[in-house]
């Protein structure tokens, strides 16, 4: 059975980066949702979720990313997804939502 | 007469158990010959099906029963999965994916299942609850990569 989702947070300039590690599924998406809510509350200019260490994401994870995007837009923040690997990309592609997001290869690209 | 499932799992309706089922499905799918992307989609589909049972059939209760049965299918080559529960029974015609042009969180599970699987059939069980039958076949490209003479590639 998987461990709970571990989420690192770091600040790069005017950007908050959340870096979850593990699978984002029904059991664990609430942890990233909570971290996003807390990050948005501080009103950074940019919010990035680094998915490099995420090996799997289900529709509850996709829903959380949509919430994060919409919450960022409401608060006039820029929102980025970083490091979307093939196993995570498949969930965005099948739900035809990949085009909604600004996707960067690295955190440094998002920070530019 | 239908042959017995090659793998049968009874699990509690606890979301923390979903990763175990995903691993099992991925292992069997790999043995059948599905490529990495197809295995990812299969894991996603079964995960969404089980999440729907937990969320809608059992209203999030974590101590109810779900049964998952798995078969390798020879003609056409693929995988067959049956998921059964004793939760709320819903008329199959009411189970629909939502319009994806309406961008909002949630309601994506049925769309993912129908897009991924070659067959998906929901039925109301006479004894209560639902039965979902899922079938996915290898693509022609995946089929070409299967060597039929290898013992691990032959099954009933």
mmCIF file of C-alpha atoms in Angstrom:
data_model
loop_
_atom_site.group_PDB
_atom_site.id
_atom_site.type_symbol
_atom_site.label_atom_id
_atom_site.label_comp_id
_atom_site.label_asym_id
_atom_site.label_seq_id
_atom_site.Cartn_x
_atom_site.Cartn_y
_atom_site.Cartn_z
ATOM 1 C CA UNK A 1 0.000 0.000 0.000
ATOM 2 C CA UNK A 2 1.255 3.497 -0.831
ATOM 3 C CA UNK A 3 2.499 5.972 1.719
ATOM 4 C CA UNK A 4 0.741 9.278 2.266
ATOM 5 C CA UNK A 5 1.590 12.021 -0.214
ATOM 6 C CA UNK A 6 4.612 14.042 0.822
ATOM 7 C CA UNK A 7 4.520 17.634 -0.427
ATOM 8 C CA UNK A 8 7.613 19.839 -0.375
ATOM 9 C CA UNK A 9 7.147 23.567 -0.669
ATOM 10 C CA UNK A 10 9.761 26.071 -1.721
ATOM 11 C CA UNK A 11 9.785 29.713 -2.740
ATOM 12 C CA UNK A 12 11.728 30.872 -5.800
ATOM 13 C CA UNK A 13 11.494 34.641 -6.177
ATOM 14 C CA UNK A 14 7.793 35.486 -6.479
ATOM 15 C CA UNK A 15 6.771 31.874 -7.101
ATOM 16 C CA UNK A 16 5.614 29.153 -4.705
ATOM 17 C CA UNK A 17 6.498 25.652 -5.869
ATOM 18 C CA UNK A 18 4.641 22.633 -4.502
ATOM 19 C CA UNK A 19 6.377 19.327 -5.141
ATOM 20 C CA UNK A 20 4.260 16.267 -4.272
ATOM 21 C CA UNK A 21 5.976 12.880 -4.252
ATOM 22 C CA UNK A 22 4.000 9.653 -4.756
ATOM 23 C CA UNK A 23 0.699 8.769 -6.392
ATOM 24 C CA UNK A 24 -2.097 11.351 -6.517
ATOM 25 C CA UNK A 25 -5.311 9.374 -6.278
ATOM 26 C CA UNK A 26 -8.610 9.394 -4.413
ATOM 27 C CA UNK A 27 -6.856 8.669 -1.117
ATOM 28 C CA UNK A 28 -4.257 11.407 -1.482
ATOM 29 C CA UNK A 29 -5.575 14.264 -3.624
ATOM 30 C CA UNK A 30 -6.979 16.086 -0.580
ATOM 31 C CA UNK A 31 -3.407 16.680 0.653
ATOM 32 C CA UNK A 32 -2.395 18.544 -2.503
ATOM 33 C CA UNK A 33 -5.732 20.414 -2.521
ATOM 34 C CA UNK A 34 -5.022 21.639 1.008
ATOM 35 C CA UNK A 35 -1.473 22.682 0.093
ATOM 36 C CA UNK A 36 -2.777 24.627 -2.934
ATOM 37 C CA UNK A 37 -5.382 26.424 -0.816
ATOM 38 C CA UNK A 38 -2.716 27.458 1.691
ATOM 39 C CA UNK A 39 -0.335 28.599 -1.057
ATOM 40 C CA UNK A 40 -3.012 30.677 -2.823
ATOM 41 C CA UNK A 41 -3.873 32.346 0.478
ATOM 42 C CA UNK A 42 -0.411 33.963 0.512
ATOM 43 C CA UNK A 43 -1.062 35.478 -2.962
ATOM 44 C CA UNK A 44 2.258 34.825 -4.720
ATOM 45 C CA UNK A 45 2.569 36.142 -8.283
ATOM 46 C CA UNK A 46 3.096 32.577 -9.499
ATOM 47 C CA UNK A 47 2.161 29.101 -8.319
ATOM 48 C CA UNK A 48 3.787 25.979 -9.759
ATOM 49 C CA UNK A 49 3.049 22.338 -9.050
ATOM 50 C CA UNK A 50 6.074 20.201 -9.828
ATOM 51 C CA UNK A 51 4.867 16.713 -10.777
ATOM 52 C CA UNK A 52 8.321 15.269 -11.469
ATOM 53 C CA UNK A 53 8.047 12.862 -8.519
ATOM 54 C CA UNK A 54 4.424 11.856 -9.206
ATOM 55 C CA UNK A 55 4.159 8.431 -10.801
ATOM 56 C CA UNK A 56 0.391 8.280 -11.196
ATOM 57 C CA UNK A 57 -2.542 10.676 -11.190
ATOM 58 C CA UNK A 58 -6.255 9.872 -11.372
ATOM 59 C CA UNK A 59 -9.248 12.114 -12.113
ATOM 60 C CA UNK A 60 -9.332 13.398 -8.521
ATOM 61 C CA UNK A 61 -5.795 14.688 -9.145
ATOM 62 C CA UNK A 62 -6.888 16.246 -12.440
ATOM 63 C CA UNK A 63 -9.817 17.870 -10.622
ATOM 64 C CA UNK A 64 -7.391 19.272 -8.056
ATOM 65 C CA UNK A 65 -5.213 20.752 -10.819
ATOM 66 C CA UNK A 66 -8.297 22.385 -12.395
ATOM 67 C CA UNK A 67 -9.231 23.839 -8.995
ATOM 68 C CA UNK A 68 -5.683 25.158 -8.581
ATOM 69 C CA UNK A 69 -5.777 26.733 -12.060
ATOM 70 C CA UNK A 70 -9.156 28.348 -11.461
ATOM 71 C CA UNK A 71 -8.183 29.557 -8.001
ATOM 72 C CA UNK A 72 -4.973 31.076 -9.415
ATOM 73 C CA UNK A 73 -6.919 32.841 -12.165
ATOM 74 C CA UNK A 74 -9.404 34.263 -9.652
ATOM 75 C CA UNK A 75 -6.478 35.632 -7.646
ATOM 76 C CA UNK A 76 -4.668 36.968 -10.731
ATOM 77 C CA UNK A 77 -1.785 34.554 -10.221
ATOM 78 C CA UNK A 78 0.066 32.646 -12.942
ATOM 79 C CA UNK A 79 -0.223 28.878 -12.637
ATOM 80 C CA UNK A 80 2.223 26.299 -14.010
ATOM 81 C CA UNK A 81 2.501 22.536 -14.112
ATOM 82 C CA UNK A 82 6.081 21.292 -14.183
ATOM 83 C CA UNK A 83 7.617 17.915 -15.026
ATOM 84 C CA UNK A 84 4.522 16.180 -16.397
ATOM 85 C CA UNK A 85 5.823 12.681 -17.155
ATOM 86 C CA UNK A 86 4.182 10.156 -19.524
ATOM 87 C CA UNK A 87 2.228 8.327 -16.794
ATOM 88 C CA UNK A 88 0.679 11.569 -15.562
ATOM 89 C CA UNK A 89 0.263 13.111 -19.018
ATOM 90 C CA UNK A 90 -1.988 10.215 -20.047
ATOM 91 C CA UNK A 91 -4.656 11.349 -17.556
ATOM 92 C CA UNK A 92 -4.578 14.924 -18.867
ATOM 93 C CA UNK A 93 -4.717 13.735 -22.472
ATOM 94 C CA UNK A 94 -7.660 11.373 -22.102
ATOM 95 C CA UNK A 95 -9.685 14.060 -20.351
ATOM 96 C CA UNK A 96 -8.702 16.491 -23.135
ATOM 97 C CA UNK A 97 -7.552 19.024 -20.543
ATOM 98 C CA UNK A 98 -3.872 19.189 -21.392
ATOM 99 C CA UNK A 99 -4.330 22.414 -23.372
ATOM 100 C CA UNK A 100 -5.796 24.228 -20.362
ATOM 101 C CA UNK A 101 -2.473 24.325 -18.563
ATOM 102 C CA UNK A 102 0.865 26.056 -19.020
ATOM 103 C CA UNK A 103 3.346 23.198 -18.784
ATOM 104 C CA UNK A 104 7.069 23.709 -18.214
ATOM 105 C CA UNK A 105 9.867 21.167 -18.278
ATOM 106 C CA UNK A 106 11.594 22.606 -15.218
ATOM 107 C CA UNK A 107 10.853 24.858 -12.265
ATOM 108 C CA UNK A 108 13.471 27.267 -13.606
ATOM 109 C CA UNK A 109 11.506 27.597 -16.859
ATOM 110 C CA UNK A 110 8.373 28.508 -14.875
ATOM 111 C CA UNK A 111 10.297 31.051 -12.811
ATOM 112 C CA UNK A 112 11.559 32.977 -15.885
ATOM 113 C CA UNK B 1 -19.665 -22.284 -19.174
ATOM 114 C CA UNK B 2 -17.554 -19.263 -18.220
ATOM 115 C CA UNK B 3 -14.111 -20.165 -16.926
ATOM 116 C CA UNK B 4 -13.122 -19.020 -13.458
ATOM 117 C CA UNK B 5 -11.284 -15.719 -13.101
ATOM 118 C CA UNK B 6 -7.516 -16.058 -13.096
ATOM 119 C CA UNK B 7 -7.313 -13.502 -10.303
ATOM 120 C CA UNK B 8 -10.081 -12.634 -7.847
ATOM 121 C CA UNK B 9 -9.670 -10.030 -5.132
ATOM 122 C CA UNK B 10 -12.100 -9.056 -2.426
ATOM 123 C CA UNK B 11 -11.293 -5.698 -0.895
ATOM 124 C CA UNK B 12 -12.759 -3.152 1.445
ATOM 125 C CA UNK B 13 -14.011 0.086 -0.075
ATOM 126 C CA UNK B 14 -10.985 1.932 1.245
ATOM 127 C CA UNK B 15 -9.308 4.363 -1.210
ATOM 128 C CA UNK B 16 -5.923 3.486 0.288
ATOM 129 C CA UNK B 17 -6.263 0.011 -1.259
ATOM 130 C CA UNK B 18 -6.630 1.292 -4.825
ATOM 131 C CA UNK B 19 -2.884 1.373 -5.455
ATOM 132 C CA UNK B 20 -2.702 -2.372 -4.730
ATOM 133 C CA UNK B 21 -5.354 -3.092 -7.350
ATOM 134 C CA UNK B 22 -3.629 -0.816 -9.860
ATOM 135 C CA UNK B 23 -0.388 -2.766 -9.405
ATOM 136 C CA UNK B 24 -2.178 -6.090 -9.906
ATOM 137 C CA UNK B 25 -3.886 -4.906 -13.083
ATOM 138 C CA UNK B 26 -0.648 -3.473 -14.436
ATOM 139 C CA UNK B 27 1.149 -6.772 -13.816
ATOM 140 C CA UNK B 28 -1.490 -8.832 -15.616
ATOM 141 C CA UNK B 29 -1.718 -6.303 -18.458
ATOM 142 C CA UNK B 30 2.031 -6.491 -18.937
ATOM 143 C CA UNK B 31 1.825 -10.292 -19.123
ATOM 144 C CA UNK B 32 -0.874 -10.029 -21.794
ATOM 145 C CA UNK B 33 1.299 -7.696 -23.880
ATOM 146 C CA UNK B 34 -0.096 -4.205 -23.331
ATOM 147 C CA UNK B 35 2.411 -1.397 -23.926
ATOM 148 C CA UNK B 36 3.232 1.118 -21.192
ATOM 149 C CA UNK B 37 0.714 3.743 -22.305
ATOM 150 C CA UNK B 38 -2.108 1.190 -22.538
ATOM 151 C CA UNK B 39 -1.203 -0.133 -19.091
ATOM 152 C CA UNK B 40 -1.381 3.410 -17.736
ATOM 153 C CA UNK B 41 -4.825 3.866 -19.255
ATOM 154 C CA UNK B 42 -5.997 0.490 -17.916
ATOM 155 C CA UNK B 43 -4.846 1.406 -14.406
ATOM 156 C CA UNK B 44 -6.633 4.717 -14.719
ATOM 157 C CA UNK B 45 -9.867 3.073 -15.900
ATOM 158 C CA UNK B 46 -10.031 0.481 -13.122
ATOM 159 C CA UNK B 47 -9.057 3.093 -10.560
ATOM 160 C CA UNK B 48 -11.888 5.362 -11.722
ATOM 161 C CA UNK B 49 -14.351 2.453 -11.683
ATOM 162 C CA UNK B 50 -13.436 1.552 -8.097
ATOM 163 C CA UNK B 51 -13.453 5.195 -6.997
ATOM 164 C CA UNK B 52 -16.979 5.536 -8.405
ATOM 165 C CA UNK B 53 -18.114 2.479 -6.407
ATOM 166 C CA UNK B 54 -16.642 3.952 -3.214
ATOM 167 C CA UNK B 55 -17.874 7.499 -3.861
ATOM 168 C CA UNK B 56 -21.341 6.853 -5.300
ATOM 169 C CA UNK B 57 -22.201 3.233 -4.460
ATOM 170 C CA UNK B 58 -21.051 3.325 -0.855
ATOM 171 C CA UNK B 59 -21.168 7.109 -0.170
ATOM 172 C CA UNK B 60 -17.508 7.070 0.853
ATOM 173 C CA UNK B 61 -17.854 4.335 3.485
ATOM 174 C CA UNK B 62 -14.575 2.434 3.741
ATOM 175 C CA UNK B 63 -15.767 -0.838 5.280
ATOM 176 C CA UNK B 64 -17.959 -2.192 2.474
ATOM 177 C CA UNK B 65 -17.088 -5.013 0.059
ATOM 178 C CA UNK B 66 -15.896 -4.820 -3.530
ATOM 179 C CA UNK B 67 -14.964 -7.801 -5.687
ATOM 180 C CA UNK B 68 -12.544 -7.558 -8.611
ATOM 181 C CA UNK B 69 -12.150 -10.464 -11.065
ATOM 182 C CA UNK B 70 -9.526 -10.548 -13.796
ATOM 183 C CA UNK B 71 -9.080 -12.710 -16.882
ATOM 184 C CA UNK B 72 -6.605 -12.785 -19.724
ATOM 185 C CA UNK B 73 -8.608 -13.127 -22.955
ATOM 186 C CA UNK B 74 -7.185 -15.018 -25.923
ATOM 187 C CA UNK B 75 -9.449 -14.157 -28.885
ATOM 188 C CA UNK B 76 -9.089 -11.262 -29.399
ATOM 189 C CA UNK B 77 -6.142 -11.020 -27.062
ATOM 190 C CA UNK B 78 -6.729 -8.712 -24.143
ATOM 191 C CA UNK B 79 -7.930 -8.403 -20.586
ATOM 192 C CA UNK B 80 -11.368 -8.678 -19.010
ATOM 193 C CA UNK B 81 -12.260 -7.211 -15.640
ATOM 194 C CA UNK B 82 -15.443 -7.518 -13.615
ATOM 195 C CA UNK B 83 -16.073 -5.274 -10.622
ATOM 196 C CA UNK B 84 -18.989 -6.103 -8.318
ATOM 197 C CA UNK B 85 -20.357 -4.325 -5.281
ATOM 198 C CA UNK B 86 -23.341 -4.307 -2.981
ATOM 199 C CA UNK B 87 -23.774 -0.550 -2.974
ATOM 200 C CA UNK B 88 -26.482 1.706 -4.337
ATOM 201 C CA UNK B 89 -27.961 0.335 -7.523
ATOM 202 C CA UNK B 90 -28.314 2.724 -10.448
ATOM 203 C CA UNK B 91 -30.094 2.255 -13.779
ATOM 204 C CA UNK B 92 -27.247 1.685 -16.284
ATOM 205 C CA UNK B 93 -28.694 4.207 -18.753
ATOM 206 C CA UNK B 94 -28.173 6.925 -16.129
ATOM 207 C CA UNK B 95 -24.398 6.316 -16.034
ATOM 208 C CA UNK B 96 -22.958 8.843 -18.462
ATOM 209 C CA UNK B 97 -19.766 10.805 -18.898
ATOM 210 C CA UNK B 98 -20.136 14.559 -18.825
ATOM 211 C CA UNK B 99 -19.496 17.136 -21.539
ATOM 212 C CA UNK B 100 -15.753 17.825 -21.457
ATOM 213 C CA UNK B 101 -16.153 21.286 -22.991
ATOM 214 C CA UNK B 102 -17.527 22.369 -19.622
ATOM 215 C CA UNK B 103 -14.205 22.677 -17.790
ATOM 216 C CA UNK B 104 -14.824 21.950 -14.132
ATOM 217 C CA UNK B 105 -13.447 19.586 -11.505
ATOM 218 C CA UNK B 106 -15.054 16.164 -11.107
ATOM 219 C CA UNK B 107 -17.250 13.832 -13.146
ATOM 220 C CA UNK B 108 -14.443 12.592 -15.392
ATOM 221 C CA UNK B 109 -14.396 8.929 -14.325
ATOM 222 C CA UNK B 110 -17.049 7.538 -16.678
ATOM 223 C CA UNK B 111 -15.510 9.402 -19.612
ATOM 224 C CA UNK B 112 -12.091 7.893 -18.822
ATOM 225 C CA UNK B 113 -13.553 4.376 -18.558
ATOM 226 C CA UNK B 114 -15.465 4.602 -21.849
ATOM 227 C CA UNK B 115 -12.551 6.157 -23.733
ATOM 228 C CA UNK B 116 -10.057 3.581 -22.461
ATOM 229 C CA UNK B 117 -11.933 0.324 -22.715
ATOM 230 C CA UNK B 118 -13.220 -1.447 -25.826
ATOM 231 C CA UNK B 119 -16.236 -2.608 -23.821
ATOM 232 C CA UNK B 120 -17.760 -1.217 -20.652
ATOM 233 C CA UNK B 121 -21.099 -2.512 -19.401
ATOM 234 C CA UNK B 122 -22.842 -1.622 -16.160
ATOM 235 C CA UNK B 123 -25.574 -3.936 -14.861
ATOM 236 C CA UNK B 124 -27.728 -4.047 -11.759
ATOM 237 C CA UNK B 125 -27.057 -7.249 -9.840
ATOM 238 C CA UNK B 126 -30.194 -9.233 -8.872
ATOM 239 C CA UNK B 127 -28.803 -9.566 -5.337
ATOM 240 C CA UNK B 128 -28.209 -5.800 -5.094
ATOM 241 C CA UNK B 129 -25.397 -3.496 -6.105
ATOM 242 C CA UNK B 130 -23.762 -3.168 -9.505
ATOM 243 C CA UNK B 131 -21.607 -5.214 -11.854
ATOM 244 C CA UNK B 132 -19.248 -3.490 -14.258
ATOM 245 C CA UNK B 133 -17.646 -5.538 -17.033
ATOM 246 C CA UNK B 134 -14.619 -4.014 -18.740
ATOM 247 C CA UNK B 135 -12.744 -5.409 -21.740
ATOM 248 C CA UNK B 136 -9.669 -4.058 -23.481
ATOM 249 C CA UNK B 137 -7.936 -5.681 -26.445
ATOM 250 C CA UNK B 138 -4.376 -5.283 -27.602
ATOM 251 C CA UNK B 139 -3.904 -2.826 -30.448
ATOM 252 C CA UNK B 140 -2.608 -4.281 -33.744
ATOM 253 C CA UNK B 141 0.837 -2.827 -32.922
ATOM 254 C CA UNK B 142 0.864 -4.440 -29.472
ATOM 255 C CA UNK B 143 -0.302 -7.728 -30.968
ATOM 256 C CA UNK B 144 2.642 -7.762 -33.366
ATOM 257 C CA UNK B 145 5.044 -7.616 -30.439
ATOM 258 C CA UNK B 146 3.607 -10.721 -28.739
ATOM 259 C CA UNK B 147 5.501 -13.925 -29.480
ATOM 260 C CA UNK B 148 2.912 -16.730 -29.398
ATOM 261 C CA UNK B 149 5.452 -19.534 -29.012
ATOM 262 C CA UNK B 150 6.641 -18.349 -25.600
ATOM 263 C CA UNK B 151 4.954 -20.322 -22.770
ATOM 264 C CA UNK B 152 4.052 -17.136 -20.880
ATOM 265 C CA UNK B 153 2.162 -15.920 -23.937
ATOM 266 C CA UNK B 154 -0.215 -18.863 -24.100
ATOM 267 C CA UNK B 155 -3.198 -19.143 -21.808
ATOM 268 C CA UNK B 156 -6.699 -20.690 -21.854
#
